[in-house]
mmCIF file of C-alpha atoms and ligand atoms in Angstrom:
data_model
loop_
_atom_site.group_PDB
_atom_site.id
_atom_site.type_symbol
_atom_site.label_atom_id
_atom_site.label_comp_id
_atom_site.label_asym_id
_atom_site.label_seq_id
_atom_site.Cartn_x
_atom_site.Cartn_y
_atom_site.Cartn_z
ATOM 1 C CA MET A 282 29.458 20.885 0.113
ATOM 2 C CA ASN A 283 32.013 18.805 1.764
ATOM 3 C CA HIS A 284 31.356 16.450 4.271
ATOM 4 C CA GLU A 285 33.119 18.408 7.391
ATOM 5 C CA ALA A 286 30.678 21.119 6.223
ATOM 6 C CA ASN A 287 27.602 18.984 6.354
ATOM 7 C CA GLU A 288 29.005 17.537 9.385
ATOM 8 C CA LEU A 289 28.886 20.713 10.829
ATOM 9 C CA ILE A 290 25.651 21.764 10.126
ATOM 10 C CA GLU A 291 24.307 19.129 11.319
ATOM 11 C CA MET A 292 25.613 19.360 14.481
ATOM 12 C CA LEU A 293 24.801 22.764 14.641
ATOM 13 C CA ARG A 294 21.094 21.506 13.472
ATOM 14 C CA ASP A 295 21.145 19.181 16.770
ATOM 15 C CA ALA A 296 22.437 21.996 19.007
ATOM 16 C CA ARG A 297 19.699 24.042 18.383
ATOM 17 C CA GLU A 298 16.903 21.120 18.700
ATOM 18 C CA TYR A 299 18.720 20.513 21.964
ATOM 19 C CA THR A 300 18.782 23.716 23.100
ATOM 20 C CA ARG A 301 15.233 24.107 22.102
ATOM 21 C CA PHE A 302 13.814 20.957 24.117
ATOM 22 C CA VAL A 303 15.639 21.212 27.137
ATOM 23 C CA SER A 304 14.099 24.968 27.470
ATOM 24 C CA GLU A 305 10.954 23.765 26.440
ATOM 25 C CA MET A 306 11.183 21.623 29.075
ATOM 26 C CA GLY A 307 12.109 24.327 31.377
ATOM 27 C CA VAL A 308 15.559 22.939 32.325
ATOM 28 C CA GLU A 309 18.140 25.597 32.936
ATOM 29 C CA THR A 310 21.375 24.779 31.473
ATOM 30 C CA ALA A 311 24.798 26.074 31.644
ATOM 31 C CA ASP A 312 26.139 24.775 28.561
ATOM 32 C CA GLU A 313 27.389 27.530 25.680
ATOM 33 C CA PRO A 314 26.353 26.346 22.500
ATOM 34 C CA SER A 315 30.040 25.214 21.868
ATOM 35 C CA ALA A 316 29.623 23.022 24.633
ATOM 36 C CA ILE A 317 26.250 21.440 23.354
ATOM 37 C CA ILE A 318 28.333 21.086 19.778
ATOM 38 C CA GLU A 319 30.725 19.259 21.387
ATOM 39 C CA ARG A 320 28.296 16.679 23.032
ATOM 40 C CA ALA A 321 25.869 16.620 19.815
ATOM 41 C CA PRO A 322 25.243 13.276 18.466
ATOM 42 C CA VAL A 323 27.088 13.708 14.748
ATOM 43 C CA ASP A 324 25.253 10.337 13.074
ATOM 44 C CA THR A 325 21.724 11.711 12.731
ATOM 45 C CA GLU A 326 22.096 10.541 8.604
ATOM 46 C CA PRO A 327 18.890 8.313 8.711
ATOM 47 C CA SER A 328 20.895 5.428 7.024
ATOM 48 C CA ALA A 329 22.816 5.776 10.605
ATOM 49 C CA LEU A 330 19.595 5.683 12.994
ATOM 50 C CA PHE A 331 18.306 2.663 11.090
ATOM 51 C CA ALA A 332 21.537 0.964 10.822
ATOM 52 C CA ARG A 333 21.034 0.838 14.896
ATOM 53 C CA THR A 334 17.582 -0.643 15.115
ATOM 54 C CA ALA A 335 18.208 -3.999 17.130
ATOM 55 C CA PRO A 336 16.592 -7.352 16.251
ATOM 56 C CA SER A 337 13.111 -7.360 16.899
ATOM 57 C CA LEU A 338 12.897 -8.216 20.903
ATOM 58 C CA THR A 339 10.867 -11.877 21.675
ATOM 59 C CA SER A 340 7.368 -10.615 22.065
ATOM 60 C CA LYS A 341 5.347 -12.514 23.672
ATOM 61 C CA ALA A 342 2.798 -9.661 24.782
ATOM 62 C CA ILE A 343 -0.168 -10.886 23.592
ATOM 63 C CA GLU A 344 -1.589 -13.259 25.856
ATOM 64 C CA SER A 345 -3.632 -16.117 24.126
ATOM 65 C CA SER A 346 -5.543 -16.938 27.337
ATOM 66 C CA ALA A 347 -6.875 -12.970 26.671
ATOM 67 C CA SER A 348 -10.236 -13.660 26.133
ATOM 68 C CA SER A 349 -13.477 -11.587 25.554
ATOM 69 C CA GLN A 350 -15.610 -11.304 28.622
ATOM 70 C CA PRO A 351 -18.694 -9.737 28.469
ATOM 71 C CA ARG A 352 -18.879 -6.859 31.531
ATOM 72 C CA SER A 353 -21.649 -8.518 33.156
ATOM 73 C CA THR A 354 -20.028 -11.560 33.934
ATOM 74 C CA ALA A 355 -16.497 -10.386 33.967
ATOM 75 C CA LYS A 356 -15.919 -9.891 37.868
ATOM 76 C CA ALA A 357 -13.332 -11.971 39.241
ATOM 77 C CA PRO A 358 -9.749 -10.087 39.684
ATOM 78 C CA ASN A 359 -7.968 -13.129 38.076
ATOM 79 C CA GLN A 360 -10.064 -13.294 34.568
ATOM 80 C CA LEU A 361 -8.079 -12.098 31.988
ATOM 81 C CA ALA A 362 -9.619 -9.291 30.167
ATOM 82 C CA ALA A 363 -10.325 -7.955 26.578
ATOM 83 C CA ALA A 364 -10.882 -9.678 23.409
ATOM 84 C CA SER A 365 -9.169 -12.539 22.580
ATOM 85 C CA ALA A 366 -5.636 -11.125 21.559
ATOM 86 C CA ASP A 367 -5.421 -14.654 18.931
ATOM 87 C CA SER A 368 -8.117 -13.589 17.497
ATOM 88 C CA LEU A 369 -6.358 -9.802 16.655
ATOM 89 C CA PHE A 370 -2.639 -11.217 15.997
ATOM 90 C CA GLY A 371 -2.779 -15.144 15.538
ATOM 91 C CA GLU A 372 -1.335 -17.559 17.343
ATOM 92 C CA MET A 373 1.854 -16.688 19.271
ATOM 93 C CA ALA A 374 4.646 -17.960 17.285
ATOM 94 C CA GLU A 375 7.692 -17.179 16.150
ATOM 95 C CA PRO A 376 8.453 -15.351 14.080
ATOM 96 C CA GLN A 377 5.090 -12.851 14.701
ATOM 97 C CA PRO A 378 3.448 -11.671 11.847
ATOM 98 C CA THR A 379 2.245 -8.050 11.349
ATOM 99 C CA PHE A 380 -1.145 -8.085 12.976
ATOM 100 C CA THR A 381 -4.126 -7.505 10.984
ATOM 101 C CA ALA A 382 -5.812 -4.148 11.720
ATOM 102 C CA SER A 383 -8.933 -4.240 13.805
ATOM 103 C CA ALA A 384 -12.453 -3.451 12.645
ATOM 104 C CA GLU A 385 -13.265 -2.170 15.579
ATOM 105 C CA THR A 386 -13.711 1.548 17.059
ATOM 106 C CA LEU A 387 -11.983 2.870 20.004
ATOM 107 C CA SER A 388 -15.653 3.618 21.467
ATOM 108 C CA ASP A 389 -16.373 0.164 20.925
ATOM 109 C CA ILE A 390 -13.810 -0.867 22.835
ATOM 110 C CA TRP A 391 -14.309 1.679 25.625
ATOM 111 C CA THR A 392 -17.262 0.560 25.817
ATOM 112 C CA ASP A 393 -16.412 -3.134 26.439
ATOM 113 C CA ILE A 394 -14.340 -1.924 29.075
ATOM 114 C CA GLY A 395 -16.791 -0.069 30.721
ATOM 115 C CA ASP A 396 -16.835 0.204 34.408
ATOM 116 C CA CYS A 397 -14.094 -2.393 34.389
ATOM 117 C CA THR A 398 -13.762 -4.931 37.463
ATOM 118 C CA ARG A 399 -11.410 -7.402 36.018
ATOM 119 C CA CYS A 400 -8.584 -6.822 38.001
ATOM 120 C CA GLY A 401 -8.240 -5.805 41.604
ATOM 121 C CA LEU A 402 -6.643 -2.340 40.756
ATOM 122 C CA CYS A 403 -10.413 -1.434 40.268
ATOM 123 C CA GLU A 404 -10.845 -1.119 43.982
ATOM 124 C CA GLY A 405 -8.761 1.640 44.419
ATOM 125 C CA ARG A 406 -9.533 3.954 41.571
ATOM 126 C CA THR A 407 -11.842 7.250 40.992
ATOM 127 C CA GLN A 408 -12.093 6.241 37.550
ATOM 128 C CA VAL A 409 -10.955 3.917 34.389
ATOM 129 C CA VAL A 410 -8.377 6.394 32.204
ATOM 130 C CA ASN A 411 -8.619 5.070 28.963
ATOM 131 C CA THR A 412 -6.159 6.676 26.050
ATOM 132 C CA HIS A 413 -6.890 9.864 24.886
ATOM 133 C CA GLY A 414 -5.669 11.604 21.928
ATOM 134 C CA ASN A 415 -5.909 11.272 17.974
ATOM 135 C CA PRO A 416 -7.782 7.691 17.173
ATOM 136 C CA LYS A 417 -5.701 8.398 13.410
ATOM 137 C CA ALA A 418 -2.417 9.203 15.056
ATOM 138 C CA ARG A 419 0.936 8.584 13.455
ATOM 139 C CA LEU A 420 2.692 8.431 16.557
ATOM 140 C CA MET A 421 1.458 6.697 19.859
ATOM 141 C CA PHE A 422 2.840 7.150 23.738
ATOM 142 C CA VAL A 423 2.640 4.062 26.111
ATOM 143 C CA GLY A 424 3.021 4.500 29.793
ATOM 144 C CA GLU A 425 2.673 2.397 32.982
ATOM 145 C CA ALA A 426 -0.535 3.555 35.121
ATOM 146 C CA PRO A 427 -2.466 6.666 36.170
ATOM 147 C CA GLY A 428 -1.108 8.187 38.560
ATOM 148 C CA ALA A 429 -3.347 10.840 41.003
ATOM 149 C CA ASP A 430 -4.203 13.373 38.557
ATOM 150 C CA GLU A 431 -4.866 11.162 35.669
ATOM 151 C CA ASP A 432 -7.408 9.283 38.335
ATOM 152 C CA ALA A 433 -8.729 12.336 39.337
ATOM 153 C CA GLN A 434 -9.189 14.151 35.523
ATOM 154 C CA GLY A 435 -9.640 10.770 33.463
ATOM 155 C CA LYS A 436 -6.866 11.368 31.251
ATOM 156 C CA PRO A 437 -3.460 9.886 30.781
ATOM 157 C CA PHE A 438 -0.626 11.779 31.439
ATOM 158 C CA VAL A 439 -1.992 15.037 32.708
ATOM 159 C CA GLY A 440 0.001 15.323 36.134
ATOM 160 C CA ARG A 441 3.772 17.157 35.703
ATOM 161 C CA ALA A 442 4.957 13.817 34.320
ATOM 162 C CA GLY A 443 2.391 14.417 31.603
ATOM 163 C CA GLN A 444 2.691 18.267 31.185
ATOM 164 C CA LEU A 445 6.748 17.168 30.604
ATOM 165 C CA LEU A 446 5.509 14.782 27.795
ATOM 166 C CA THR A 447 3.379 17.734 26.009
ATOM 167 C CA LYS A 448 6.737 19.470 26.357
ATOM 168 C CA MET A 449 8.835 16.589 24.785
ATOM 169 C CA ILE A 450 5.587 16.038 21.985
ATOM 170 C CA GLU A 451 6.008 19.864 21.038
ATOM 171 C CA ALA A 452 9.490 19.813 20.999
ATOM 172 C CA MET A 453 9.088 17.174 18.399
ATOM 173 C CA GLY A 454 7.283 19.656 16.418
ATOM 174 C CA MET A 455 3.738 18.004 16.943
ATOM 175 C CA LYS A 456 0.601 19.578 19.031
ATOM 176 C CA ARG A 457 -0.460 16.927 22.172
ATOM 177 C CA GLU A 458 -3.758 16.875 20.267
ATOM 178 C CA GLU A 459 -2.063 14.720 16.820
ATOM 179 C CA VAL A 460 -0.839 12.051 18.752
ATOM 180 C CA ILE A 461 -2.394 9.469 21.173
ATOM 181 C CA ILE A 462 -1.292 8.392 24.538
ATOM 182 C CA GLY A 463 -2.319 5.404 26.448
ATOM 183 C CA ASN A 464 -1.260 3.192 29.867
ATOM 184 C CA VAL A 465 -0.705 -0.549 30.058
ATOM 185 C CA ASN A 466 -3.215 -0.438 32.844
ATOM 186 C CA ARG A 467 -6.239 2.121 33.388
ATOM 187 C CA CYS A 468 -6.646 2.250 37.045
ATOM 188 C CA ARG A 469 -4.714 3.949 39.186
ATOM 189 C CA PRO A 470 -2.416 1.451 41.493
ATOM 190 C CA PRO A 471 -2.256 1.945 45.205
ATOM 191 C CA GLY A 472 0.183 4.706 46.009
ATOM 192 C CA ASN A 473 1.285 4.571 42.809
ATOM 193 C CA ARG A 474 2.899 1.148 42.810
ATOM 194 C CA GLN A 475 4.411 -0.633 39.571
ATOM 195 C CA PRO A 476 0.886 -2.858 38.419
ATOM 196 C CA THR A 477 1.902 -6.186 39.105
ATOM 197 C CA LEU A 478 2.722 -9.214 36.342
ATOM 198 C CA GLU A 479 -1.170 -10.204 36.566
ATOM 199 C CA GLU A 480 -2.632 -7.175 36.924
ATOM 200 C CA ALA A 481 -0.779 -5.747 33.607
ATOM 201 C CA ALA A 482 -1.284 -9.157 32.302
ATOM 202 C CA ILE A 483 -5.267 -8.255 32.599
ATOM 203 C CA CYS A 484 -5.524 -5.157 31.026
ATOM 204 C CA ARG A 485 -2.911 -5.200 28.018
ATOM 205 C CA PRO A 486 -5.099 -6.592 25.865
ATOM 206 C CA PHE A 487 -7.444 -4.008 25.633
ATOM 207 C CA LEU A 488 -4.100 -1.569 24.949
ATOM 208 C CA PHE A 489 -3.314 -4.201 22.115
ATOM 209 C CA ARG A 490 -7.066 -4.081 20.787
ATOM 210 C CA GLU A 491 -6.522 0.071 20.577
ATOM 211 C CA ILE A 492 -2.991 -0.449 18.964
ATOM 212 C CA ALA A 493 -4.820 -2.618 16.254
ATOM 213 C CA THR A 494 -7.525 0.020 15.662
ATOM 214 C CA ILE A 495 -5.231 2.991 15.629
ATOM 215 C CA LYS A 496 -2.363 1.599 13.733
ATOM 216 C CA PRO A 497 0.455 3.682 14.661
ATOM 217 C CA GLU A 498 3.458 4.064 12.862
ATOM 218 C CA VAL A 499 5.520 4.520 15.966
ATOM 219 C CA ILE A 500 4.954 3.796 19.550
ATOM 220 C CA VAL A 501 6.824 5.370 22.052
ATOM 221 C CA VAL A 502 6.934 2.987 25.394
ATOM 222 C CA MET A 503 7.841 4.870 28.257
ATOM 223 C CA GLY A 504 9.892 3.141 31.019
ATOM 224 C CA ASN A 505 10.301 -0.215 31.825
ATOM 225 C CA THR A 506 7.051 -1.003 32.770
ATOM 226 C CA ALA A 507 5.726 -0.260 29.029
ATOM 227 C CA LEU A 508 8.610 -2.092 27.452
ATOM 228 C CA ARG A 509 7.961 -5.033 29.685
ATOM 229 C CA ASN A 510 4.427 -5.600 28.424
ATOM 230 C CA LEU A 511 4.641 -4.387 25.297
ATOM 231 C CA LEU A 512 7.379 -6.344 23.820
ATOM 232 C CA GLU A 513 8.352 -8.416 26.850
ATOM 233 C CA ALA A 514 11.785 -7.277 26.975
ATOM 234 C CA ARG A 515 14.265 -9.239 29.280
ATOM 235 C CA GLU A 516 16.556 -6.184 29.116
ATOM 236 C CA GLY A 517 15.983 -3.113 31.039
ATOM 237 C CA ILE A 518 15.089 0.519 29.251
ATOM 238 C CA THR A 519 18.582 1.740 29.972
ATOM 239 C CA ARG A 520 19.809 -0.851 27.457
ATOM 240 C CA VAL A 521 17.177 -1.338 24.999
ATOM 241 C CA ARG A 522 16.400 2.580 24.597
ATOM 242 C CA GLY A 523 17.026 4.520 21.445
ATOM 243 C CA LYS A 524 16.888 0.935 19.203
ATOM 244 C CA PHE A 525 13.902 0.631 17.331
ATOM 245 C CA GLN A 526 12.003 -2.655 18.092
ATOM 246 C CA ASP A 527 9.268 -4.342 16.482
ATOM 247 C CA PHE A 528 5.873 -4.937 17.281
ATOM 248 C CA ARG A 529 3.801 -7.041 15.119
ATOM 249 C CA GLY A 530 4.892 -4.706 12.038
ATOM 250 C CA ILE A 531 4.986 -1.622 14.061
ATOM 251 C CA LYS A 532 8.354 0.395 15.074
ATOM 252 C CA VAL A 533 8.384 0.835 18.735
ATOM 253 C CA MET A 534 10.976 3.187 20.174
ATOM 254 C CA PRO A 535 11.374 2.446 23.944
ATOM 255 C CA THR A 536 12.978 5.809 25.965
ATOM 256 C CA PHE A 537 12.670 6.749 29.646
ATOM 257 C CA HIS A 538 9.351 7.977 30.908
ATOM 258 C CA PRO A 539 8.742 11.333 31.780
ATOM 259 C CA ALA A 540 8.351 10.669 35.725
ATOM 260 C CA TYR A 541 12.067 9.159 35.654
ATOM 261 C CA LEU A 542 13.367 12.734 33.698
ATOM 262 C CA LEU A 543 11.900 14.664 36.455
ATOM 263 C CA ARG A 544 13.687 12.592 39.174
ATOM 264 C CA ASP A 545 17.015 12.653 36.780
ATOM 265 C CA PRO A 546 16.782 15.425 34.167
ATOM 266 C CA SER A 547 20.200 14.385 33.064
ATOM 267 C CA LYS A 548 18.485 11.444 31.093
ATOM 268 C CA LYS A 549 17.014 14.406 29.206
ATOM 269 C CA ARG A 550 19.610 14.297 26.474
ATOM 270 C CA GLU A 551 19.294 10.348 25.689
ATOM 271 C CA THR A 552 15.387 10.676 25.597
ATOM 272 C CA TRP A 553 15.444 13.886 23.199
ATOM 273 C CA ALA A 554 18.291 11.325 21.032
ATOM 274 C CA ASP A 555 15.552 8.712 20.857
ATOM 275 C CA LEU A 556 12.401 11.140 19.864
ATOM 276 C CA LYS A 557 14.840 12.482 17.275
ATOM 277 C CA MET A 558 15.022 8.877 15.556
ATOM 278 C CA VAL A 559 11.595 8.638 15.830
ATOM 279 C CA MET A 560 11.016 12.017 14.500
ATOM 280 C CA GLU A 561 13.675 11.108 11.491
ATOM 281 C CA TYR A 562 11.547 7.692 11.128
ATOM 282 C CA LEU A 563 7.938 9.520 10.741
ATOM 283 C CA GLU A 564 9.293 12.027 8.149
ATOM 284 C CA SER A 565 11.168 8.519 5.835
ATOM 285 C CA VAL A 566 7.852 7.322 5.908
ATOM 286 C CA ARG A 567 6.579 10.310 5.011
ATOM 287 C CA GLU A 568 8.837 11.303 2.150
ATOM 288 C CA LYS A 569 8.312 7.684 0.937
ATOM 289 C CA ARG A 570 4.588 8.381 0.631
ATOM 290 C CA THR A 571 5.011 11.784 -1.383
ATOM 291 C CA PRO A 572 4.848 10.898 -5.101
HETATM 292 S S1 LIG B 844 -6.774 -1.703 35.480
HETATM 293 FE FE1 LIG B 844 -7.485 -2.447 33.784
HETATM 294 S S2 LIG B 844 -8.345 -4.645 34.002
HETATM 295 FE FE2 LIG B 844 -7.681 -3.564 35.861
HETATM 296 S S3 LIG B 844 -9.871 -3.111 36.715
HETATM 297 FE FE3 LIG B 844 -8.296 -1.214 35.351
HETATM 298 S S4 LIG B 844 -9.247 -1.417 33.379
HETATM 299 FE FE4 LIG B 844 -9.848 -3.302 34.732
#
């Protein structure tokens, strides 16, 4: 088959996947298939995708000051939470080493978190919303913080944005139960404001401990807050999205937050392109493992 025919097949596949994606997300589109094909990305060969991988962002995301605090003594809001990140990931230095997987379980971490009062967000929450999903997931999604629905139900991403995230996961050919989903902060900020830098710095070591336990192959960070707290990226999500980053040896794909997609559905196209790269990567890893 010649190159043009391969390219046409690829474009048709893109168009079909994109149509399914927007359809599953409940988006009405006036696009004719030909219009979709016209705009569909064509450089979807894995080699082309991974050639776009950006150099690792400077990631000083692990607080060297984060120290393990027994719950009974961790009352002051300014105290940093969670086990020593250094003990998990080593000293913060460039280049950052691949972290050593943790022996603790998610239950161990959640027991440690308990009815956490380590930052001021404890005051307005109904309950702590821990990471939820498959503890052996190959794919992890990380967002910002719980909203009202999550605060009420005790699970991340169960509101409108969560329903959209579920559709995104299903459009990738997976079930929500196969992946794992969490947030940088586990308590709902008042009025759904962004967590402050300090609140995020206090809470995120729990997320890092979970990552060390889960050992996902890819983390999709959704939105600026998650991006900046996982990778300490200086650039915003619009510039960084669609380019694989590195978090201690784990591939990280930044993309738009589902809540943002609800406000601006036109960004679903770019989000789908990002998710496709994740799918390609996971598939390439699977193929390598297959004897
Ligand atoms: S947001 Fe995190 S650190 Fe703050 S009280 Fe909730 S669980 Fe604790």
